[in-house]
Amino acid sequence: MDPTIADSQAGFPVVRPRRMRRTATLRRMVRETRISADQLILPMFAIGGAGREEPIPSMPGHARMSPDVLAVRAVRAYEAGVPAVLLFGVTDHKDEVGSQSCNPNGEVQQAVAAIKLLVPEMVVVTDVCLCEYTSHGQCGVVRDGDVDNDATLDLLARAALSHADAGADVVAPSDMMDGRVGAIRRTLDAHGHEGVAILSYAAKYASAFYGPFRDAAGSAPSFGDRRGYQMDPANGREALREVALDIREGADMVMVKPAAAYLDVIGDVRRMTTLPIAAYHVSGEFSMIKAAAERGWLDERTAALEILTAITRAGADLVITYYAEDAAGWLKETV
Ligand code: PBG
């Protein structure tokens, strides 16, 4: 018999689950899911220049920063207990093929180096995609009005290589082209970067919750949408296939994105792989809580920690979240 059924066989009034919820200390002892700052990854946006910080209106508390300012902010996050950052580049240097994505002196590459100089222990993850660098804002090369999968792979691999050369510990392809994990792995290995890990955005959905991010990164597509490569939010089984393919191509960790609206997908992926799973609590999921909290409709801290706990309970090992620094602070105070 299912042990949970055996446990409850006596039934009410002999069984009273409320007994174990009577005091804060008891609740703390029987808590099934514990979240820790060690799981958190803070996304950050790098721009060029020096001494620059541009707040992002739709993401309160977050800003686009030049590498020098960003590195200092990364130190602050590390000291608060956040072990890792995920870097995005924001640039004015855009062209049809996103050449700036592999510029050794590009925004992300400089930010990686600046962080590594100040806090070499911090794990630096870089987002690998072309949408922030292409004039049309699509995540790959466009041919005949469509994103050309195979022609994009080499550009992604070159971008990933430039991040590894700059000192990144982990590269995270978010483009959703087929075969990109394998292409990146081969390129990294061929250039002596066997030690650089790949966190693949394996199950990335075509989500409305990326809205604030596209403002922040200036990466909204100028035509069409991303449904030709990102997954349909209606599909759960397909996520398992995407994850299996990325694992076979050499992914070291797999991601589900967004997180809060996709807890079932996180749970399903948890049951099919032993690899670490990251879940991305995306910009819209963050801004939604912020906006409600600003109106006094939600208690921000409780709501944010509840969501991070739920994502962990669903099966995520790591959570990428704009709340990383705040949450690390809250977790120190919470008993
Ligand atoms: C790049 C990328 C996006 C996000 C992460 N990497 C945007 C998109 O796919 O449109 C979204 C992150 C967020 O919303 O916080 N492809």
XYZ file of C-alpha atoms in Angstrom, residues 130 139-143 146-157 175-181 183 186 228-230 242 249:
32
model
C 21.978 36.575 -30.942
C 17.758 34.856 -32.099
C 19.527 33.724 -35.275
C 20.419 34.537 -38.861
C 17.377 35.383 -40.973
C 17.038 33.899 -44.476
C 12.807 32.759 -41.306
C 15.540 32.033 -38.756
C 18.032 29.675 -40.399
C 18.882 27.044 -37.810
C 22.096 25.566 -39.174
C 23.608 28.870 -40.311
C 23.126 30.174 -36.756
C 25.028 27.369 -34.988
C 28.492 28.566 -35.912
C 27.761 32.113 -34.711
C 26.466 30.824 -31.378
C 29.522 28.623 -30.967
C 18.390 30.689 -28.619
C 16.525 27.357 -28.967
C 18.211 26.368 -32.252
C 18.402 22.606 -32.743
C 21.902 21.201 -32.285
C 23.454 24.229 -30.612
C 24.596 22.439 -27.475
C 28.055 22.752 -31.725
C 32.738 20.838 -29.946
C 9.152 29.226 -34.713
C 11.908 28.211 -32.287
C 10.779 28.666 -28.667
C 14.197 18.822 -25.720
C 24.674 16.743 -26.962
